[in-house]
Amino acid sequence: MNILYVEDDPLDADLTRRTLSRRAPHLHLEIARTQQEALSHLACDGEDGKPDFDLLLTDLRLPDGSGFELLSHVRESGLRMAVVVITGQGDEDIAVSVLKAGADDYLVKRQDYLDRLPLTLENALQRYQAEMARRERRLRVLYLENEPAEIALIQRHFGSHAPHIQLDCVHVPAELLQRMPGRGAPVDYDVLMLSYRFYDLNALELLKELRLVRGLELPIILVAEHGDEEVAAQALRLGASDYVVKNPGYLYRLPGLLENAYHRAQLLREQAALRLSEERYRRLAENAPDIIYRIRLKPKVGVEYVSPAITIITGYAPEEFSANIRLLLQLLHLDEKSLVQELLDEKLSADEPLLLSLARKDGDQVWIEARNVLIYDQAGEVIAVEGIARDMTDHRRAEENIQRQLQRLNALRLVDTAINASLDLRMTLSVLLEHVSGQLGVHAADVLLFRPATQTLDYSAGMGFLSRQVENLRLPLGESFAGQVVLQRRTICVSNRAAWNESSGFSELLDVEGFAAYFGTPLIAKDQVKGVLEVYHRQPLNPDPEWLNFFETLAGQAAIAIDNAEMFENLGLANLELTLAYDHTLEGWVRALDLRDRETQGHTQRVTEITLRLASMMGADGSELIHIRRGALLHDIGKMGIPDSILLKPGPLTDEEWVQMRKHPVYAQELLAPISYLEPAIEIPYCHHERWDGAGYPQGLAGEDIPLAARIFAVVDVWDALASDRPYRKKWEHEKIIAYIQENSGTHFDPRVVERFLDFVAEGGDVYIPSPL
């Protein structure tokens, strides 16, 4: 808005400029210090032929004139701008005169006038623009008059002094009635003007026809002669809007009279529409499911209006809030009170809805979403809050239910992961019970396992108990709630302490723990009862079907975990039995070899025992020792392919016989390789005749290319062979055997193995010279 400000005091002018630039930067001031300077500004039209200014703000007293004179110049020159006059204290009467002369507003220089100035200027411009729009609108008037001279006089006057009034004339009532449609139909005129006297029908009778019969709502002005004032009063009672008597100067009053009648009729229509709108709004507010409210903050805090929906949502009547504003604050939680305060302090955007939790009158909790509008006064301070609050309880509970479902699905996934990741039943049940307690919101939970041999339920895992008494539970079937769960193969719910009874079998535990609610469900896998999942709560608990369904789903997970653990345990036993059967088979093969070659009887058991001890000293453990044992037992299994004539020959073998004898490692490899169970044990049977220097057989391996197990066995095998009688020689002395092994270290034997073997012998290891058979 462009404003021409006429002020001769430079301090006042500068203070006004700075105030407006800070509080209303959209208001732009051009300052003139005298009336003459102001007239110069007003004489400069804008490029579009309109003034450069929207408003003239002038002090009443100027050094070379007055604000009154500037106002007269603006109005007489037809300059289209609003005018606001500033006066000092004591000039109020003059200011009122200025308003009558055409000013749009005035402002007295009191202490706070600069605070009020922006709003005063904006309102003045709005009023001026509205008045200009009203004047530019043509006022359509239908005049019933049978005197042509009178009609011509009024037309000439309107043409000169009220060109915006369009006057149409009819001469007889019948013609007027033809132009007036029936009730509720649109009319082409804004005002109807009636002359009182006619030849065939007077104005009073015509008024009755128009108002009572046709229901015409158009404003009607009666034009009466001098002396007809009493008739004019009757016309007013019949529905005329006003009347004018043909006194001298009445023509100058007539335009204003017509405009006022029109605007009064417009105002009445607008008021009627407003009342209808307010009634509709009231019905809408009273029947709306949302709470509609207005809360006054200044000058005194109070509830000005709250719709009846407040009763449905909170249980409180609107009157209770109107009588006690503190009630609203009492229903809010502490955090939500701070949110409301942030809204009032404008720290929180009013565009953002507030989600608030309220305590109902019956103690339940409800959630509302409040959308608010802050109401400001002229000084820009918040004086009220208007808003609509919608009940979001169902939506909130639906969201919470979705979150709860997601959490429960995640819990099931974690339990399933625990079941798949570990076969440790105790660890799996610990994870399960943690989610049972957390997701179901109970104080304690345990798992009892069913022992078919004893027909009892034994404690396996638990969480949340105050004492360790539960760990000693061993309940016979048929006793306690858990026993009934197994027998009936269904969930048992005891939601409050009143249902406890002596037959429960563990009432002492319940008393110690202070439980008030119990729920147990069977753990069934493959149609077999594995145990019972129990949960306890120290207050009465009445869960919904969804809670019970999740409880039973967790029980299904527990049953799977128990079944998997039992399957793994049974599989381990079966595997152990199979391993023992394999080992017994191997030992049978060894005994068969010993029976065939009595000269080496007992050799296999001795070398196997020593080889295992030496391998353990050199770092072998676990499955390595198992395969070394099997390899040592089967080291001569290839001799089953050697003819008895060679194998049992009492004297030295020929070169051809040695060629045949040296094939027994190959026979061993061919015999054992197809057996996957014995494949890791082939190293000793196939490689124990290899030499450290590569001169061995059957592959000619050297050094560390020879498997360690075969290198260890080679030393032990030679030791036991030299310490035993053979058909072709006697056994050697202890010292001679040690000397031989030391002599062949680095050629026949691995030096490191020899060193550890001799240490073992020197430390008193259980290596002995076998007795002759």
mmCIF file of C-alpha atoms in Angstrom, residues 164-418:
data_model
loop_
_atom_site.group_PDB
_atom_site.id
_atom_site.type_symbol
_atom_site.label_atom_id
_atom_site.label_comp_id
_atom_site.label_asym_id
_atom_site.label_seq_id
_atom_site.Cartn_x
_atom_site.Cartn_y
_atom_site.Cartn_z
ATOM 1 C CA HIS A 164 -25.642 5.790 -10.960
ATOM 2 C CA ILE A 165 -29.419 5.576 -10.404
ATOM 3 C CA GLN A 166 -31.225 4.062 -13.384
ATOM 4 C CA LEU A 167 -34.875 5.171 -13.302
ATOM 5 C CA ASP A 168 -37.597 3.247 -15.162
ATOM 6 C CA CYS A 169 -41.179 4.564 -14.997
ATOM 7 C CA VAL A 170 -44.661 3.103 -15.305
ATOM 8 C CA HIS A 171 -47.851 5.111 -15.213
ATOM 9 C CA VAL A 172 -50.545 2.739 -13.962
ATOM 10 C CA PRO A 173 -50.538 0.036 -11.208
ATOM 11 C CA ALA A 174 -51.520 -2.677 -13.675
ATOM 12 C CA GLU A 175 -48.346 -2.087 -15.658
ATOM 13 C CA LEU A 176 -46.275 -2.243 -12.462
ATOM 14 C CA LEU A 177 -47.920 -5.490 -11.393
ATOM 15 C CA GLN A 178 -47.086 -7.008 -14.778
ATOM 16 C CA ARG A 179 -43.396 -6.333 -14.110
ATOM 17 C CA MET A 180 -43.544 -7.820 -10.593
ATOM 18 C CA PRO A 181 -43.285 -11.651 -10.751
ATOM 19 C CA GLY A 182 -44.731 -14.073 -8.223
ATOM 20 C CA ARG A 183 -43.361 -15.064 -4.827
ATOM 21 C CA GLY A 184 -39.664 -16.015 -4.869
ATOM 22 C CA ALA A 185 -39.076 -15.175 -8.543
ATOM 23 C CA PRO A 186 -36.126 -12.886 -9.473
ATOM 24 C CA VAL A 187 -36.825 -9.161 -9.948
ATOM 25 C CA ASP A 188 -35.071 -6.833 -12.409
ATOM 26 C CA TYR A 189 -35.057 -3.865 -10.009
ATOM 27 C CA ASP A 190 -33.365 -2.950 -6.748
ATOM 28 C CA VAL A 191 -35.944 -0.463 -5.378
ATOM 29 C CA LEU A 192 -39.611 0.222 -6.075
ATOM 30 C CA MET A 193 -40.843 3.832 -5.719
ATOM 31 C CA LEU A 194 -44.625 4.499 -5.539
ATOM 32 C CA SER A 195 -46.523 7.766 -5.876
ATOM 33 C CA TYR A 196 -49.379 7.806 -3.378
ATOM 34 C CA ARG A 197 -52.331 8.974 -5.562
ATOM 35 C CA PHE A 198 -53.733 7.073 -8.584
ATOM 36 C CA TYR A 199 -57.013 7.092 -10.434
ATOM 37 C CA ASP A 200 -57.902 3.439 -10.015
ATOM 38 C CA LEU A 201 -55.858 2.168 -7.012
ATOM 39 C CA ASN A 202 -54.181 3.946 -4.115
ATOM 40 C CA ALA A 203 -50.687 3.108 -2.850
ATOM 41 C CA LEU A 204 -51.910 1.384 0.327
ATOM 42 C CA GLU A 205 -53.969 -1.134 -1.636
ATOM 43 C CA LEU A 206 -51.028 -1.688 -3.995
ATOM 44 C CA LEU A 207 -48.733 -2.276 -1.025
ATOM 45 C CA LYS A 208 -51.069 -4.974 0.311
ATOM 46 C CA GLU A 209 -51.048 -6.687 -3.072
ATOM 47 C CA LEU A 210 -47.269 -6.557 -3.376
ATOM 48 C CA ARG A 211 -46.372 -7.514 0.181
ATOM 49 C CA LEU A 212 -49.156 -9.814 1.344
ATOM 50 C CA VAL A 213 -50.316 -11.442 -1.894
ATOM 51 C CA ARG A 214 -47.186 -11.583 -4.035
ATOM 52 C CA GLY A 215 -44.662 -11.712 -1.188
ATOM 53 C CA LEU A 216 -42.432 -9.079 -2.781
ATOM 54 C CA GLU A 217 -39.301 -8.426 -0.689
ATOM 55 C CA LEU A 218 -38.056 -5.494 -2.780
ATOM 56 C CA PRO A 219 -37.638 -2.246 -0.772
ATOM 57 C CA ILE A 220 -40.528 0.144 -1.469
ATOM 58 C CA ILE A 221 -40.363 3.964 -1.058
ATOM 59 C CA LEU A 222 -43.657 5.912 -0.863
ATOM 60 C CA VAL A 223 -43.671 9.393 -2.440
ATOM 61 C CA ALA A 224 -46.368 11.411 -0.652
ATOM 62 C CA GLU A 225 -47.720 14.924 -0.926
ATOM 63 C CA HIS A 226 -47.631 17.457 1.875
ATOM 64 C CA GLY A 227 -50.355 16.528 4.353
ATOM 65 C CA ASP A 228 -50.196 12.752 3.577
ATOM 66 C CA GLU A 229 -47.915 11.972 6.526
ATOM 67 C CA GLU A 230 -50.568 9.846 8.258
ATOM 68 C CA VAL A 231 -50.975 7.737 5.093
ATOM 69 C CA ALA A 232 -47.199 7.376 4.953
ATOM 70 C CA ALA A 233 -47.208 5.981 8.485
ATOM 71 C CA GLN A 234 -49.831 3.410 7.455
ATOM 72 C CA ALA A 235 -47.659 2.499 4.479
ATOM 73 C CA LEU A 236 -44.749 1.806 6.799
ATOM 74 C CA ARG A 237 -46.935 -0.576 8.813
ATOM 75 C CA LEU A 238 -47.935 -2.356 5.593
ATOM 76 C CA GLY A 239 -44.309 -2.966 4.646
ATOM 77 C CA ALA A 240 -42.993 0.177 2.980
ATOM 78 C CA SER A 241 -39.288 0.661 3.592
ATOM 79 C CA ASP A 242 -39.461 4.453 3.876
ATOM 80 C CA TYR A 243 -41.311 7.468 2.544
ATOM 81 C CA VAL A 244 -40.500 10.954 1.287
ATOM 82 C CA VAL A 245 -42.759 13.987 1.294
ATOM 83 C CA LYS A 246 -42.570 16.351 -1.649
ATOM 84 C CA ASN A 247 -41.252 19.252 0.356
ATOM 85 C CA PRO A 248 -38.758 21.741 -1.057
ATOM 86 C CA GLY A 249 -35.357 20.064 -1.498
ATOM 87 C CA TYR A 250 -36.769 16.510 -1.346
ATOM 88 C CA LEU A 251 -35.077 15.670 -4.639
ATOM 89 C CA TYR A 252 -31.656 16.069 -2.969
ATOM 90 C CA ARG A 253 -32.709 13.682 -0.231
ATOM 91 C CA LEU A 254 -34.174 11.135 -2.631
ATOM 92 C CA PRO A 255 -30.910 9.461 -3.887
ATOM 93 C CA GLY A 256 -29.692 8.826 -0.355
ATOM 94 C CA LEU A 257 -33.132 7.590 0.640
ATOM 95 C CA LEU A 258 -33.153 5.080 -2.247
ATOM 96 C CA GLU A 259 -29.599 3.922 -1.501
ATOM 97 C CA ASN A 260 -30.305 3.548 2.197
ATOM 98 C CA ALA A 261 -33.469 1.557 1.517
ATOM 99 C CA TYR A 262 -31.598 -0.685 -0.875
ATOM 100 C CA HIS A 263 -28.705 -1.229 1.536
ATOM 101 C CA ARG A 264 -31.038 -1.821 4.477
ATOM 102 C CA ALA A 265 -32.834 -4.464 2.436
ATOM 103 C CA GLN A 266 -29.489 -5.974 1.461
ATOM 104 C CA LEU A 267 -28.412 -5.927 5.088
ATOM 105 C CA LEU A 268 -31.639 -7.616 6.182
ATOM 106 C CA ARG A 269 -31.174 -10.287 3.529
ATOM 107 C CA GLU A 270 -27.571 -10.800 4.576
ATOM 108 C CA GLN A 271 -28.584 -10.961 8.216
ATOM 109 C CA ALA A 272 -31.280 -13.500 7.387
ATOM 110 C CA ALA A 273 -28.753 -15.506 5.384
ATOM 111 C CA LEU A 274 -26.309 -15.208 8.273
ATOM 112 C CA ARG A 275 -28.917 -16.405 10.756
ATOM 113 C CA LEU A 276 -29.738 -19.308 8.440
ATOM 114 C CA SER A 277 -26.045 -20.052 8.054
ATOM 115 C CA GLU A 278 -25.525 -19.846 11.812
ATOM 116 C CA GLU A 279 -28.480 -22.158 12.353
ATOM 117 C CA ARG A 280 -27.080 -24.595 9.834
ATOM 118 C CA TYR A 281 -23.661 -24.324 11.448
ATOM 119 C CA ARG A 282 -25.201 -24.835 14.877
ATOM 120 C CA ARG A 283 -27.027 -27.952 13.686
ATOM 121 C CA LEU A 284 -23.869 -29.135 11.946
ATOM 122 C CA ALA A 285 -21.776 -28.518 15.065
ATOM 123 C CA GLU A 286 -24.300 -30.163 17.359
ATOM 124 C CA ASN A 287 -24.579 -33.246 15.135
ATOM 125 C CA ALA A 288 -20.953 -33.462 14.004
ATOM 126 C CA PRO A 289 -18.979 -36.456 15.302
ATOM 127 C CA ASP A 290 -15.981 -34.152 15.852
ATOM 128 C CA ILE A 291 -15.554 -31.728 18.742
ATOM 129 C CA ILE A 292 -15.835 -28.085 17.635
ATOM 130 C CA TYR A 293 -14.602 -25.537 20.151
ATOM 131 C CA ARG A 294 -13.504 -21.990 20.836
ATOM 132 C CA ILE A 295 -11.365 -21.224 23.867
ATOM 133 C CA ARG A 296 -10.926 -17.612 24.970
ATOM 134 C CA LEU A 297 -7.455 -16.727 26.278
ATOM 135 C CA LYS A 298 -7.872 -12.988 26.969
ATOM 136 C CA PRO A 299 -8.913 -11.068 28.919
ATOM 137 C CA LYS A 300 -9.932 -14.137 30.959
ATOM 138 C CA VAL A 301 -9.396 -17.761 30.012
ATOM 139 C CA GLY A 302 -12.606 -19.685 29.385
ATOM 140 C CA VAL A 303 -14.444 -22.049 27.076
ATOM 141 C CA GLU A 304 -16.743 -19.972 24.868
ATOM 142 C CA TYR A 305 -18.157 -22.916 22.946
ATOM 143 C CA VAL A 306 -17.757 -26.672 22.780
ATOM 144 C CA SER A 307 -20.002 -28.948 20.722
ATOM 145 C CA PRO A 308 -22.029 -31.862 22.174
ATOM 146 C CA ALA A 309 -19.613 -34.378 20.613
ATOM 147 C CA ILE A 310 -17.413 -33.739 23.645
ATOM 148 C CA THR A 311 -19.830 -35.865 25.672
ATOM 149 C CA ILE A 312 -19.606 -38.832 23.307
ATOM 150 C CA ILE A 313 -15.809 -38.711 23.164
ATOM 151 C CA THR A 314 -14.864 -37.809 26.760
ATOM 152 C CA GLY A 315 -18.006 -38.501 28.786
ATOM 153 C CA TYR A 316 -18.122 -34.879 30.047
ATOM 154 C CA ALA A 317 -20.984 -32.496 29.194
ATOM 155 C CA PRO A 318 -20.165 -29.187 27.436
ATOM 156 C CA GLU A 319 -21.400 -27.318 30.517
ATOM 157 C CA GLU A 320 -18.725 -28.981 32.649
ATOM 158 C CA PHE A 321 -15.987 -27.493 30.469
ATOM 159 C CA SER A 322 -17.671 -24.097 30.270
ATOM 160 C CA ALA A 323 -17.898 -23.931 34.060
ATOM 161 C CA ASN A 324 -14.373 -25.210 34.731
ATOM 162 C CA ILE A 325 -11.622 -24.558 32.199
ATOM 163 C CA ARG A 326 -9.150 -26.393 34.470
ATOM 164 C CA LEU A 327 -11.002 -29.618 33.680
ATOM 165 C CA LEU A 328 -9.512 -29.613 30.178
ATOM 166 C CA LEU A 329 -5.983 -29.268 31.568
ATOM 167 C CA GLN A 330 -6.610 -32.053 34.086
ATOM 168 C CA LEU A 331 -7.441 -34.454 31.247
ATOM 169 C CA LEU A 332 -4.111 -33.848 29.494
ATOM 170 C CA HIS A 333 -0.836 -35.586 30.286
ATOM 171 C CA LEU A 334 2.134 -33.436 31.309
ATOM 172 C CA ASP A 335 3.945 -33.748 27.948
ATOM 173 C CA GLU A 336 0.788 -32.781 26.070
ATOM 174 C CA LYS A 337 0.262 -29.700 28.247
ATOM 175 C CA SER A 338 3.682 -28.507 27.113
ATOM 176 C CA LEU A 339 2.656 -29.069 23.466
ATOM 177 C CA VAL A 340 -0.451 -26.914 23.956
ATOM 178 C CA GLN A 341 1.668 -24.204 25.583
ATOM 179 C CA GLU A 342 4.109 -24.273 22.649
ATOM 180 C CA LEU A 343 1.139 -23.797 20.299
ATOM 181 C CA LEU A 344 -0.081 -20.771 22.264
ATOM 182 C CA ASP A 345 3.465 -19.349 22.381
ATOM 183 C CA GLU A 346 3.585 -19.816 18.564
ATOM 184 C CA LYS A 347 6.644 -22.062 18.902
ATOM 185 C CA LEU A 348 4.608 -24.806 17.266
ATOM 186 C CA SER A 349 2.972 -24.294 13.876
ATOM 187 C CA ALA A 350 -0.817 -24.114 14.049
ATOM 188 C CA ASP A 351 -0.896 -25.868 10.662
ATOM 189 C CA GLU A 352 0.324 -29.068 12.290
ATOM 190 C CA PRO A 353 -2.370 -31.140 14.062
ATOM 191 C CA LEU A 354 -1.826 -32.052 17.696
ATOM 192 C CA LEU A 355 -2.260 -35.690 18.727
ATOM 193 C CA LEU A 356 -3.406 -35.612 22.343
ATOM 194 C CA SER A 357 -4.363 -38.280 24.858
ATOM 195 C CA LEU A 358 -7.305 -37.520 27.166
ATOM 196 C CA ALA A 359 -8.617 -39.326 30.217
ATOM 197 C CA ARG A 360 -12.337 -40.076 29.829
ATOM 198 C CA LYS A 361 -14.752 -39.550 32.675
ATOM 199 C CA ASP A 362 -15.034 -43.337 33.094
ATOM 200 C CA GLY A 363 -11.232 -43.675 33.329
ATOM 201 C CA ASP A 364 -10.580 -44.970 29.810
ATOM 202 C CA GLN A 365 -8.063 -43.291 27.532
ATOM 203 C CA VAL A 366 -9.010 -41.633 24.251
ATOM 204 C CA TRP A 367 -6.841 -40.091 21.540
ATOM 205 C CA ILE A 368 -7.871 -36.969 19.627
ATOM 206 C CA GLU A 369 -6.324 -35.119 16.697
ATOM 207 C CA ALA A 370 -6.828 -31.379 17.217
ATOM 208 C CA ARG A 371 -6.481 -28.880 14.352
ATOM 209 C CA ASN A 372 -6.310 -25.329 15.669
ATOM 210 C CA VAL A 373 -6.482 -21.755 14.447
ATOM 211 C CA LEU A 374 -5.057 -18.941 16.560
ATOM 212 C CA ILE A 375 -7.217 -15.795 16.791
ATOM 213 C CA TYR A 376 -5.365 -12.469 17.132
ATOM 214 C CA ASP A 377 -6.427 -9.005 18.263
ATOM 215 C CA GLN A 378 -5.475 -5.729 16.540
ATOM 216 C CA ALA A 379 -2.182 -5.650 18.442
ATOM 217 C CA GLY A 380 -1.247 -9.070 17.071
ATOM 218 C CA GLU A 381 -1.649 -10.934 20.354
ATOM 219 C CA VAL A 382 -3.310 -14.352 20.567
ATOM 220 C CA ILE A 383 -6.714 -13.942 22.235
ATOM 221 C CA ALA A 384 -8.451 -17.222 21.387
ATOM 222 C CA VAL A 385 -8.084 -20.671 19.884
ATOM 223 C CA GLU A 386 -10.641 -22.224 17.570
ATOM 224 C CA GLY A 387 -10.436 -25.789 16.399
ATOM 225 C CA ILE A 388 -11.850 -29.177 15.556
ATOM 226 C CA ALA A 389 -10.863 -32.332 17.418
ATOM 227 C CA ARG A 390 -11.448 -35.748 15.906
ATOM 228 C CA ASP A 391 -11.632 -38.983 17.878
ATOM 229 C CA MET A 392 -8.577 -40.980 16.756
ATOM 230 C CA THR A 393 -8.866 -43.721 19.382
ATOM 231 C CA ASP A 394 -9.854 -46.475 16.955
ATOM 232 C CA HIS A 395 -7.184 -45.348 14.493
ATOM 233 C CA ARG A 396 -4.583 -45.193 17.255
ATOM 234 C CA ARG A 397 -5.530 -48.622 18.561
ATOM 235 C CA ALA A 398 -5.396 -49.999 15.026
ATOM 236 C CA GLU A 399 -1.878 -48.581 14.646
ATOM 237 C CA GLU A 400 -0.868 -50.025 18.009
ATOM 238 C CA ASN A 401 -2.356 -53.374 16.996
ATOM 239 C CA ILE A 402 -0.369 -53.324 13.733
ATOM 240 C CA GLN A 403 2.810 -52.500 15.647
ATOM 241 C CA ARG A 404 2.038 -55.248 18.143
ATOM 242 C CA GLN A 405 1.475 -57.710 15.290
ATOM 243 C CA LEU A 406 4.784 -56.693 13.695
ATOM 244 C CA GLN A 407 6.576 -57.097 17.012
ATOM 245 C CA ARG A 408 5.029 -60.516 17.492
ATOM 246 C CA LEU A 409 5.948 -61.580 13.966
ATOM 247 C CA ASN A 410 9.497 -60.415 14.635
ATOM 248 C CA ALA A 411 9.473 -62.347 17.923
ATOM 249 C CA LEU A 412 8.385 -65.500 16.085
ATOM 250 C CA ARG A 413 11.158 -64.930 13.529
ATOM 251 C CA LEU A 414 13.760 -64.552 16.293
ATOM 252 C CA VAL A 415 12.522 -67.684 18.046
ATOM 253 C CA ASP A 416 12.600 -69.569 14.736
ATOM 254 C CA THR A 417 16.147 -68.309 14.146
ATOM 255 C CA ALA A 418 17.159 -69.494 17.609
#
